Coordinates of C-alpha atoms in Angstrom, one line a residue:
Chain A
X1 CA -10.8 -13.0 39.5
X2 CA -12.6 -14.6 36.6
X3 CA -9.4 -16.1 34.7
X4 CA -11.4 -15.7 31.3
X5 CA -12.7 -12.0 31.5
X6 CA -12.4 -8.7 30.6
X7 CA -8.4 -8.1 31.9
X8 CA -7.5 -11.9 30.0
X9 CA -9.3 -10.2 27.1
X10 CA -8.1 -7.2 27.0
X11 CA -4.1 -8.6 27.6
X12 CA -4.7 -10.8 24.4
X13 CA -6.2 -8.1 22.6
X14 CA -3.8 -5.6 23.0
X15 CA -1.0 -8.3 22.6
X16 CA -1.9 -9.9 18.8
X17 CA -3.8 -7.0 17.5
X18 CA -1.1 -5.9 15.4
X19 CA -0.1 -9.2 14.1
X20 CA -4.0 -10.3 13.1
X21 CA -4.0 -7.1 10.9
X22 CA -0.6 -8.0 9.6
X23 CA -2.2 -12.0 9.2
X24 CA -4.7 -9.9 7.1
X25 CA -2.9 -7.5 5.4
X26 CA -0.1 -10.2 4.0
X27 CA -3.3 -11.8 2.1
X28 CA -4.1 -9.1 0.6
X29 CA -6.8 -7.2 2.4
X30 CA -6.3 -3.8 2.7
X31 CA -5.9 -1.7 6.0
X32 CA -9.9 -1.4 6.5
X33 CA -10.1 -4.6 5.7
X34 CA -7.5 -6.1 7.9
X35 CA -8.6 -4.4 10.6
X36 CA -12.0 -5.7 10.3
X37 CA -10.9 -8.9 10.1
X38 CA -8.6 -8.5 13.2
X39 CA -12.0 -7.1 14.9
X40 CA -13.9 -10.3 14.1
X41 CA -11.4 -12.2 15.5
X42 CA -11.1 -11.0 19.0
X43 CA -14.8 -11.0 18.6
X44 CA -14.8 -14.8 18.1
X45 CA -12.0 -14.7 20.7
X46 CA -14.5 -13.4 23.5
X47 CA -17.3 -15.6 22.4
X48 CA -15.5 -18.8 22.1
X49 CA -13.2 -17.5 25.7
X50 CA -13.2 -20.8 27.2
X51 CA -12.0 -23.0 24.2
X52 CA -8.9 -20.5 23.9
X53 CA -5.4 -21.8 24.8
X54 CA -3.1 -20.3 27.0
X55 CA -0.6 -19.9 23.6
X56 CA -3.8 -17.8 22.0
X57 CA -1.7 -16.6 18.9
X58 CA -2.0 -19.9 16.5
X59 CA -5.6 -20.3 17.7
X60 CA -6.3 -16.4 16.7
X61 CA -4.6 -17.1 13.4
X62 CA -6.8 -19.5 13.0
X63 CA -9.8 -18.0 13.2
X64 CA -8.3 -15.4 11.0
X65 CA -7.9 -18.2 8.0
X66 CA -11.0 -19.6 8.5
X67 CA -13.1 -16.2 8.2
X68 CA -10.7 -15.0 5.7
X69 CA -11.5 -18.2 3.8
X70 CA -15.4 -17.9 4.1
X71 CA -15.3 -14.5 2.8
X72 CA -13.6 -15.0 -0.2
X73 CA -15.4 -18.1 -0.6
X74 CA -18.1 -15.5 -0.6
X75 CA -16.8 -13.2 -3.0
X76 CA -13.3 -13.4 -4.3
X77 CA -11.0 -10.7 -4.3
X78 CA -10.9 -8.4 -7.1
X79 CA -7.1 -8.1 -9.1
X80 CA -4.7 -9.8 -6.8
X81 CA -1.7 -7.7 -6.8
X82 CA 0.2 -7.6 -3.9
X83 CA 2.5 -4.3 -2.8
X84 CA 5.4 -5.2 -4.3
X85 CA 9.0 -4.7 -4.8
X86 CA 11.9 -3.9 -6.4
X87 CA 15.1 -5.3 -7.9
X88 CA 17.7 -5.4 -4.4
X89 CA 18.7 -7.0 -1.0
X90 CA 18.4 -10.5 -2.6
X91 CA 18.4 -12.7 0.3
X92 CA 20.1 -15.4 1.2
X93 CA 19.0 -18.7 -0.4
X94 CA 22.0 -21.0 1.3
X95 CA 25.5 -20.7 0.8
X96 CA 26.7 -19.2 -1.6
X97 CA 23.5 -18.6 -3.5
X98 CA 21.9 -15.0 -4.3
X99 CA 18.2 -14.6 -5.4
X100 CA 16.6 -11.3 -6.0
X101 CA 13.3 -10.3 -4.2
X102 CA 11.3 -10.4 -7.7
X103 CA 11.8 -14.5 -7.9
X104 CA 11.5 -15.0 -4.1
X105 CA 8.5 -13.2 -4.8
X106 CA 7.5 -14.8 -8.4
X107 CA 8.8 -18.2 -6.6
X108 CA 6.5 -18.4 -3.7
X109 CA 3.6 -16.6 -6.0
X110 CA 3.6 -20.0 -8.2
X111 CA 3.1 -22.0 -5.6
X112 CA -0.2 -23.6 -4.3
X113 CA -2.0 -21.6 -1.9
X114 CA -1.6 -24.3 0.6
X115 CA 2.5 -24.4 0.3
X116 CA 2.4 -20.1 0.6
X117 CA 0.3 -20.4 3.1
X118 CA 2.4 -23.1 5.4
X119 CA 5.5 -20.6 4.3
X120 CA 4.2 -17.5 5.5
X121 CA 3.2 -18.9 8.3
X122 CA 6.6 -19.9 9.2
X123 CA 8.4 -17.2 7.3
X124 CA 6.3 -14.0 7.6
X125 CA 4.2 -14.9 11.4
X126 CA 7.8 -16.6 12.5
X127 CA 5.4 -19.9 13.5
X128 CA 6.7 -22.8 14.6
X129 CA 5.7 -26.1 13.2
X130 CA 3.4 -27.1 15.9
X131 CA 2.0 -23.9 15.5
X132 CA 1.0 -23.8 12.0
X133 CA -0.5 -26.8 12.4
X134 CA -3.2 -25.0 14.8
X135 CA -3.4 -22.9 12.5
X136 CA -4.0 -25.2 9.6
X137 CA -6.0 -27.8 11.9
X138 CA -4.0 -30.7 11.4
X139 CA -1.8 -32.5 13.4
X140 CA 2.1 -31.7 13.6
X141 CA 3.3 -34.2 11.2
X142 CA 1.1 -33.2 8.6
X143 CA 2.1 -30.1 8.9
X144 CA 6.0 -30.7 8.7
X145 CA 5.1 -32.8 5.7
X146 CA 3.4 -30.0 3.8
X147 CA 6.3 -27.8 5.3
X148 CA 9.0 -29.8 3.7
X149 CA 6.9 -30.0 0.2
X150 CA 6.4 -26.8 0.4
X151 CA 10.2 -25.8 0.9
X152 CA 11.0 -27.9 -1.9
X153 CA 8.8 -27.0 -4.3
X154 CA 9.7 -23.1 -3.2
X155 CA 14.0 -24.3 -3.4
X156 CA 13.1 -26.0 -7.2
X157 CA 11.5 -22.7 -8.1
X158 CA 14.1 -20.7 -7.4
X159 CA 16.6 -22.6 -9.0
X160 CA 14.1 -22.5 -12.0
X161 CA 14.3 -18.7 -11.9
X162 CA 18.2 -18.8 -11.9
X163 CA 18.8 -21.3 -13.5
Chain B
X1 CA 17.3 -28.4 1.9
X2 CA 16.1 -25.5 3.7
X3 CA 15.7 -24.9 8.0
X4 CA 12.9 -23.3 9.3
X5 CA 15.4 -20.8 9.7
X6 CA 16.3 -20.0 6.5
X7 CA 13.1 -20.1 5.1
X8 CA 12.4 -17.2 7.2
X9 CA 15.6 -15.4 5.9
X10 CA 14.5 -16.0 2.5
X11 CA 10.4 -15.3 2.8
X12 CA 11.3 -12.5 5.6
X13 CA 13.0 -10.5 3.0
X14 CA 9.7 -11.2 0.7
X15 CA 7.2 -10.0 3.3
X16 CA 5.1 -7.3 1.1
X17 CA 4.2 -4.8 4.4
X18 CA 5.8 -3.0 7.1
X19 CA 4.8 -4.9 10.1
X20 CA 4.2 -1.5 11.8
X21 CA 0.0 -2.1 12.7
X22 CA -1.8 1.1 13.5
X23 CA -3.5 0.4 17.3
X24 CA -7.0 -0.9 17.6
X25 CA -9.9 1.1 16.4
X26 CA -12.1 -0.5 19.4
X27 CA -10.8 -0.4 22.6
X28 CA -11.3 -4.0 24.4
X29 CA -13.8 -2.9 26.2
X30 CA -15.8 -1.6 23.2
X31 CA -15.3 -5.3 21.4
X32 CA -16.6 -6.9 23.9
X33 CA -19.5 -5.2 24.5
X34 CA -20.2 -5.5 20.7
X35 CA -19.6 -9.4 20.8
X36 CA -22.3 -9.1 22.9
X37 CA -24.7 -7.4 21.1
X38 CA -24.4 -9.4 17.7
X39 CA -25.1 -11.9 16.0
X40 CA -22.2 -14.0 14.5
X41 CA -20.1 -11.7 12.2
X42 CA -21.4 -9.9 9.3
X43 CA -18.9 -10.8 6.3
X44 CA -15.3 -8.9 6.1
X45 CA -15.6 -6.0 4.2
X46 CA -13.7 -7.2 0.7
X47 CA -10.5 -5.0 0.1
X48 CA -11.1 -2.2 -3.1
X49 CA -9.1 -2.9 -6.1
X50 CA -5.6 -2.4 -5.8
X51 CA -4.4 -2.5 -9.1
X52 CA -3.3 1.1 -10.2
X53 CA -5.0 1.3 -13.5
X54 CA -3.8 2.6 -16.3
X55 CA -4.6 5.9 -17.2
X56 CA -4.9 8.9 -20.2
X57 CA -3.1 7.6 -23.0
X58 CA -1.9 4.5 -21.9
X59 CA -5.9 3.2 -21.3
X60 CA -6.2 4.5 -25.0
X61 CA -3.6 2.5 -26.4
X62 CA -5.2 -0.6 -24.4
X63 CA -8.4 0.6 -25.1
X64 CA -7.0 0.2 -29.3
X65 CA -5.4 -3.0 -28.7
X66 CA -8.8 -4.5 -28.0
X67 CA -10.5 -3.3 -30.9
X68 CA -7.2 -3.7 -33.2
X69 CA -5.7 -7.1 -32.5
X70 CA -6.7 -10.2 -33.8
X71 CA -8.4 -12.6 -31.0
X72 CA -6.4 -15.3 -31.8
X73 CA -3.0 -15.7 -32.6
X74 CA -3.1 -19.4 -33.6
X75 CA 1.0 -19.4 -34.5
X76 CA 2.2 -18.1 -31.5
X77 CA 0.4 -20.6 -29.3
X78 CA -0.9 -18.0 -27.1
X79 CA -4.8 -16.9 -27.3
X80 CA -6.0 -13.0 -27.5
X81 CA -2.4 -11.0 -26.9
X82 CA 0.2 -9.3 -28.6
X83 CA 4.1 -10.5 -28.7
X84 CA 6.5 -7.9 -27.9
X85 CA 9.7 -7.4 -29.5
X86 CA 11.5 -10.9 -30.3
X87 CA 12.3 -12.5 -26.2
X88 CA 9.1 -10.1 -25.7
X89 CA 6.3 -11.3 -23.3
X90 CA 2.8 -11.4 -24.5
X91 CA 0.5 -8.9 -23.3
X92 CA -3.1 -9.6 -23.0
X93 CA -6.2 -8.9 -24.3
X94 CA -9.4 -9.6 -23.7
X95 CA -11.7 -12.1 -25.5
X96 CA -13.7 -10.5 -28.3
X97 CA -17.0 -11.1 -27.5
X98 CA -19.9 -12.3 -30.2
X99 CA -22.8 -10.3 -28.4
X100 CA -20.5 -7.3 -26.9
X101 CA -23.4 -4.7 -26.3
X102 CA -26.3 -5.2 -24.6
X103 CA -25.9 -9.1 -24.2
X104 CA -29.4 -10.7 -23.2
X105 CA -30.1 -12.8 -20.2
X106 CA -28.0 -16.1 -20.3
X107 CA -30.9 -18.7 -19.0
X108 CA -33.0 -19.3 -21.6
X109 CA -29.6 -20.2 -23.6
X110 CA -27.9 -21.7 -20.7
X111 CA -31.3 -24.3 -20.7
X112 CA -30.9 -24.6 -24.2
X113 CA -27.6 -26.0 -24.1
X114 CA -28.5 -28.5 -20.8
X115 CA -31.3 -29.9 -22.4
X116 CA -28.6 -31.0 -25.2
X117 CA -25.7 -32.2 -24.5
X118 CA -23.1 -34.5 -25.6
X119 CA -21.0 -36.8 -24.1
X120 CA -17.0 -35.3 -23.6
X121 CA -14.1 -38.3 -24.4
X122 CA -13.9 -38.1 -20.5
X123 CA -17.2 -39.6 -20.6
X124 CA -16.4 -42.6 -22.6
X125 CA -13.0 -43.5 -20.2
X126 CA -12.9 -45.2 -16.8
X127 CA -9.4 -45.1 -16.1
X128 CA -8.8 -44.9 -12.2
X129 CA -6.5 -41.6 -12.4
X130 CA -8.5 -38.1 -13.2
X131 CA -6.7 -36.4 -15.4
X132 CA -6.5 -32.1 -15.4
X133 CA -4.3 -30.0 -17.9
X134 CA -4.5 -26.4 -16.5
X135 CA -3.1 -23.3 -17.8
X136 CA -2.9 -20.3 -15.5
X137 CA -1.9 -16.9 -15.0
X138 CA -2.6 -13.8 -13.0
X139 CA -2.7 -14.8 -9.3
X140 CA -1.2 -13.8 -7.7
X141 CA 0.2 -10.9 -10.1
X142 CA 2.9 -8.7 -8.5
X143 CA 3.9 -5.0 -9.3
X144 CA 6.6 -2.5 -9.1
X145 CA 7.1 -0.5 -5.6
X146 CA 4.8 2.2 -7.5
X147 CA 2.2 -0.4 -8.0
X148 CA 1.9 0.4 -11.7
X149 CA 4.3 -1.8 -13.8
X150 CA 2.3 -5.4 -13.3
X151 CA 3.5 -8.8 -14.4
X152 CA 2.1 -12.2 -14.1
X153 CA 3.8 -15.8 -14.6
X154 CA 1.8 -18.0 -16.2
X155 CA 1.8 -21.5 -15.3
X156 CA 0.6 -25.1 -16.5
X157 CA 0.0 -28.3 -14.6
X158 CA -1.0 -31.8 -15.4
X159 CA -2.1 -33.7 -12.2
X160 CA -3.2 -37.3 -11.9
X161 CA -4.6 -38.4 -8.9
X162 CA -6.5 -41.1 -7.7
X163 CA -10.0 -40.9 -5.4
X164 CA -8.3 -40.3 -2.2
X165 CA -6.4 -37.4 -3.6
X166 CA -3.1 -39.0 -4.3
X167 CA -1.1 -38.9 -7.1
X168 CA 1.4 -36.8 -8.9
X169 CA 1.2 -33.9 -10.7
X170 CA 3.7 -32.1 -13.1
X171 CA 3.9 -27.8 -13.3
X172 CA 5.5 -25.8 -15.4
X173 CA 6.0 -22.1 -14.4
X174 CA 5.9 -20.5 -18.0
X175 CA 7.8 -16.2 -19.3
X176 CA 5.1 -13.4 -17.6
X177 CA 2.7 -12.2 -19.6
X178 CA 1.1 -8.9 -18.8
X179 CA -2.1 -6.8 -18.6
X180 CA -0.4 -3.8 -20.8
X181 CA 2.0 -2.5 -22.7
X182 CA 3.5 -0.7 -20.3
X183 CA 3.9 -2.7 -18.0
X184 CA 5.7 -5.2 -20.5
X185 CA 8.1 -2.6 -21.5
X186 CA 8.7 -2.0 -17.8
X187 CA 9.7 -5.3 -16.6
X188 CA 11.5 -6.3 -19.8
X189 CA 14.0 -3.2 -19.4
X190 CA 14.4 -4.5 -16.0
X191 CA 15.2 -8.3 -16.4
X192 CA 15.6 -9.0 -20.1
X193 CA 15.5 -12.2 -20.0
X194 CA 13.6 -15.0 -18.0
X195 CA 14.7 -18.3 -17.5
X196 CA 13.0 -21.0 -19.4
X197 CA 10.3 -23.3 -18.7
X198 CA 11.3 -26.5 -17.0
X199 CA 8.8 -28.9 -15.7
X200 CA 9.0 -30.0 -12.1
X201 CA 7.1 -33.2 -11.2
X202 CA 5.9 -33.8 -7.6
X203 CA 4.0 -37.1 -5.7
X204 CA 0.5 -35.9 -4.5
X205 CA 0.2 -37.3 -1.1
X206 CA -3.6 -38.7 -0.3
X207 CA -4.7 -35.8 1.6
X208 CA -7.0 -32.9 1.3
X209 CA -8.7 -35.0 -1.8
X210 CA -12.3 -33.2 -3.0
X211 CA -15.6 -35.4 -1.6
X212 CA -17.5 -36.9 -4.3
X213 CA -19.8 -33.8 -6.4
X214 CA -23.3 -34.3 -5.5
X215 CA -25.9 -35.1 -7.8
X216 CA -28.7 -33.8 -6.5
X217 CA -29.3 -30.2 -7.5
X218 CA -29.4 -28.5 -4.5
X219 CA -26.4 -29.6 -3.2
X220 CA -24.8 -28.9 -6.3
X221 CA -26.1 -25.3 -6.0
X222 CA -25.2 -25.3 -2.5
X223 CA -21.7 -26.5 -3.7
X224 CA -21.3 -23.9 -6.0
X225 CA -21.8 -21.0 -3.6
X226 CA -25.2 -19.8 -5.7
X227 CA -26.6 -17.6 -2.7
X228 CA -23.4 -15.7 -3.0
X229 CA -23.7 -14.5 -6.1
X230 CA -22.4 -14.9 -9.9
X231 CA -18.9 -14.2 -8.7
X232 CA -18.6 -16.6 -6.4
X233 CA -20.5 -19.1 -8.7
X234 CA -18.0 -18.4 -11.6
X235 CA -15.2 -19.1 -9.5
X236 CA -16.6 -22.4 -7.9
X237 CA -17.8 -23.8 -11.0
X238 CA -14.1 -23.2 -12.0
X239 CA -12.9 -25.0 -9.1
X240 CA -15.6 -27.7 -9.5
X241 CA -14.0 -28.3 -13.0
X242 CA -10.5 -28.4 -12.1
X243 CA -11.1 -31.0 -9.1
X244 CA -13.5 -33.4 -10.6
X245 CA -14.3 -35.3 -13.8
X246 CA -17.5 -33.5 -14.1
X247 CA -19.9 -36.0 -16.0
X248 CA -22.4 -35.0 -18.7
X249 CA -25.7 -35.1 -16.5
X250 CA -23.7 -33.2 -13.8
X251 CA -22.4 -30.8 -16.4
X252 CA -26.3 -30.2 -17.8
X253 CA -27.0 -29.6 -14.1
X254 CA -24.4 -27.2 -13.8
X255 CA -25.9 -25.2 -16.5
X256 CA -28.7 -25.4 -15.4
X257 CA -28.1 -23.7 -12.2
X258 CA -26.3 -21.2 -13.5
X259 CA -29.2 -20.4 -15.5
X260 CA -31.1 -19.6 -12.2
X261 CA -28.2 -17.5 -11.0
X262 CA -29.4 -13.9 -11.4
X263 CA -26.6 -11.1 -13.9
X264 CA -25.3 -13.6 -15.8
X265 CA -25.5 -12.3 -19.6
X266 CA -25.3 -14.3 -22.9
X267 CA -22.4 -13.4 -24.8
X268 CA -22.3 -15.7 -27.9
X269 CA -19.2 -17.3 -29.8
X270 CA -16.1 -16.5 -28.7
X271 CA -13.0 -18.0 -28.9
X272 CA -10.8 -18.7 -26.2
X273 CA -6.9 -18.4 -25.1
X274 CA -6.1 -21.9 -26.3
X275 CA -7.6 -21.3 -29.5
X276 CA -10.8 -23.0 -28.9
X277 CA -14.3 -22.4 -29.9
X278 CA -17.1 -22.1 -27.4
X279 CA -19.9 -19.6 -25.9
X280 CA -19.3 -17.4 -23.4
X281 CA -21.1 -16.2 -20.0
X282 CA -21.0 -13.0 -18.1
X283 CA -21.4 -11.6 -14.8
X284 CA -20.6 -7.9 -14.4
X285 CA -19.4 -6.7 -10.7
X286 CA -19.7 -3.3 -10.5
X287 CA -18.6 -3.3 -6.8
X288 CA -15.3 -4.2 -7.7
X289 CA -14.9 -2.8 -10.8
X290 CA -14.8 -6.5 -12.7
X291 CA -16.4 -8.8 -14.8
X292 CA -16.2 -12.8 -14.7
X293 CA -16.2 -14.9 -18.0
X294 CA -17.1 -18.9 -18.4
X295 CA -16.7 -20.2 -21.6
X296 CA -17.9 -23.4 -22.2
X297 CA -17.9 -26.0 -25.4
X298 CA -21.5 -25.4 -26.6
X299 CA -21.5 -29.5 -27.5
X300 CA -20.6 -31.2 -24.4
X301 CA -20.9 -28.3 -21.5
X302 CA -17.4 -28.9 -20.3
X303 CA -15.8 -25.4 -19.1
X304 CA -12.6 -24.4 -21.0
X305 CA -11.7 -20.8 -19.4
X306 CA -12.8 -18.9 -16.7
X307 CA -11.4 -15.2 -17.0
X308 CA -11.6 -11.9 -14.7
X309 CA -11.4 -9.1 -16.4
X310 CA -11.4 -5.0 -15.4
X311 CA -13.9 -3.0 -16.6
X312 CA -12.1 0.5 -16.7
X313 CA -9.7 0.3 -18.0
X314 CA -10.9 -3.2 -19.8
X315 CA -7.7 -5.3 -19.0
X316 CA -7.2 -8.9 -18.1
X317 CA -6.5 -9.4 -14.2
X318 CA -6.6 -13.6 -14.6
X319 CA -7.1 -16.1 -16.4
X320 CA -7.7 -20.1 -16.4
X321 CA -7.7 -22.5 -19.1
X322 CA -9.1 -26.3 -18.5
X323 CA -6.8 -27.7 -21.7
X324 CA -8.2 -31.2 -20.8
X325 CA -9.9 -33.8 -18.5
X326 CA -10.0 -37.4 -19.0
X327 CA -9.7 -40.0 -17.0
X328 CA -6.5 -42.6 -17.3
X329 CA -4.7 -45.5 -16.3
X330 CA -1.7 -44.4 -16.7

């Protein structure tokens, strides 16, 4: 049995679908438009077959940024504004500490697209470090150094918005 | 500090869609056998405008605050808006434009002003930091469940950084400011009050630092995303200026290109949201509903504001203000 073919592919594909539309539709594309993204990766995944790893997910999230990233290079998004919420469930912050979903949401909005990015990757795909750092194509330690920026810079927003 | 864990407690309650994912469209079989067939993928279809615009009377009373309100309201610090009540945010308006209907061809003025320029006090500096003062707002903006009530937070930062991208670099996340009056007396009956402005200063580490511009025109043009369109060209000539020290030759061959760029229209004197004076380019998108605005000093060439604004309604979606570039040593 060829170990790259047509029952690898379809396993992979059936398996990440749903969380290269949800890659997709957390940046903003809407449901055509994440699932044509999701399409163009699994198209890239059968192209490139060989140079997949075992632990595909990172790798597909990777393509995902990188074509998500040429396109808007290409033409950037029109009015960025995210479904979102409403005033309850504030979350957990650490102990002791309440924040309401508007300033997580404000919070991580003002960040740098590279420290939201890094965060969603570990907060909304559930990465790991080493992961993310497929992802973001750089080694490990780069990426817990952005990681830990990022947190920070996320942790002194917050506190702005309570404070 | 925060755990991995935790920051997933904290952005997992943040996530902004129900991780439900309708099933394929293409079965696997069907992928592959397109794979096959084409060529490396066409571009991803770009998502329609999900701002829920304002409609009936609320368009009208934005559509009256354009014509009503003065451009500039030099005492409040802010550019073309309208305070709210006292703690009020600012609602936003767009620029008044000097050629508003049926603006010529921006070329032969955009050649005009390359064939002239001046140098910019950057120019005359050779300190080894490159200095950016940068006032934003409007990305991302976020809404109310209903997708109606829209706020933005503005923000400033002052960055320093050397040639390998280190440095430091202080922000400021400023009060929202927002696209209507609605929206404004939305989100202040929801949170009165917003907590103040308090700078936060960070080390730049020496990574992901811009390579040198070129100085050759076509790689400038290449750089600047021309065979994509006057979008894409507004927004990388944006970039271009927040990332570099442009220099006046470069800046002449900026305009330049831009004047080769097809839909950009001429749109005069205008004045910006810092209260500046300047010209102002346009490029209309009727895809997606928008329009992109450069407004550059007509001495020197430098960019001061690059703005995105709806076309129906007419509202703001973003803007960008370059306050200042030098270079320092300090």
């Amino acid at each position: 049995m060829n170990e790259r073919g047509e029952d690898w592919f379809t396993t992979i594909y059936h398996t990440h679908y749903g969380q290269i539309v949800n890659y997709g539709r957390r940046r903003r594309l809407d449901g055509d438009g994440a699932a044509e993204l999701a399409q163009e990766v699994f198209i890239v995944a059968w192209r490139r077959r060989t140079d997949v790893p075992a632990h595909s997910l990172p790798w597909l999230y990777g393509v995902a940024r990188r074509l998500l990233a040429n396109s808007r290079r290409a033409a950037p998004l029109p009015v960025p504004v995210p479904d979102l919420g409403h005033l309850v469930d504030p979350p957990s912050l650490d102990a002791g500490a309440d924040v309401g979903l508007v300033e997580v949401r404000a919070a991580l909005g003002g960040l740098s697209e590279p420290d939201q990015e890094i965060l969603r990757l570990v907060g909304w795909e559930e990465l790991t470090v080493s992961e993310a750092a497929v992802v973001l194509g750089c080694t490990r330690a780069t990426a817990a150094v952005r990681l830990h920026r990022a947190r920070r810079r996320l942790v002194a927003a917050l506190a702005r918005t309570r404070s | 500090m925060l755990g991995t864990h935790q920051i997933r407690t904290l952005i997992g309650a943040a996530d902004p869609i129900d991780p439900a994912a309708p099933p394929p469209r293409l079965s696997a079989v069907d992928l592959i056998a397109r794979a096959e067939a084409t060529e490396p993928a066409a571009p991803i279809r770009r998502a329609p405008r999900r701002l829920v615009l304002v409609a009936g009377a609320a368009a009208v009373v934005a559509a009256g605050a354009v014509t009503v309100l003065h451009p500039f309201t030099a005492s409040t610090g802010h550019g073309p808006g309208v305070l709210g009540p006292p703690g009020g945010g600012l609602v936003l308006v767009p620029i008044a434009y000097q050629i508003d209907q049926d603006p010529p061809a921006a070329g032969e003025h955009l050649r005009a002003m390359a064939a002239h320029l001046a140098d910019a006090p950057s120019d005359k500096h050779t300190g080894r930091y490159a200095y950016h003062h940068v006032k934003t707002w409007g990305d991302p903006l976020m809404s109310d469940d209903g997708g109606r009530y829209v706020l933005g937070f503005a923000g400033e930062e002052e960055r320093w950084q050397l040639a390998d991208g280190s440095g430091r670099s202080r922000v400021t996340t400023l009060p929202p400011e927002f696209p209507d009056v609605q929206s404004r007396d939305h989100w202040l009956r929801q949170i009165p009050s917003w907590p103040s402005a308090v700078p936060h200063e960070q080390a730049l580490p020496p990574y992901e630092s811009s390579p040198p511009l070129p100085t050759d025109r076509a790689g400038l043009a290449a750089l600047l995303s021309v065979r994509y369109g006057g979008g894409a060209v507004a927004k990388q000539v944006t970039t271009v200026y927040q990332e570099h020290v442009v220099p006046t030759r470069t800046r002449a061959l900026i305009l330049d290109i831009l004047a080769d760029v097809p839909g950009f229209r001429w749109r005069g004197q205008v004045t910006d949201r810092a209260g500046r004076p300047g010209v102002a380019i346009t490029y209309e998108d009727p895809a997606h509903g928008q329009q992109s605005l450069l407004v550059f000093d007509a001495r020197t060439g430098v960019l001061l504001a690059h703005e995105i604004v709806t076309v129906k309604p007419r509202r703001v979606s973003t803007y960008l203000l370059l306050l200042a570039t030098d270079r320092t040593d300090n």
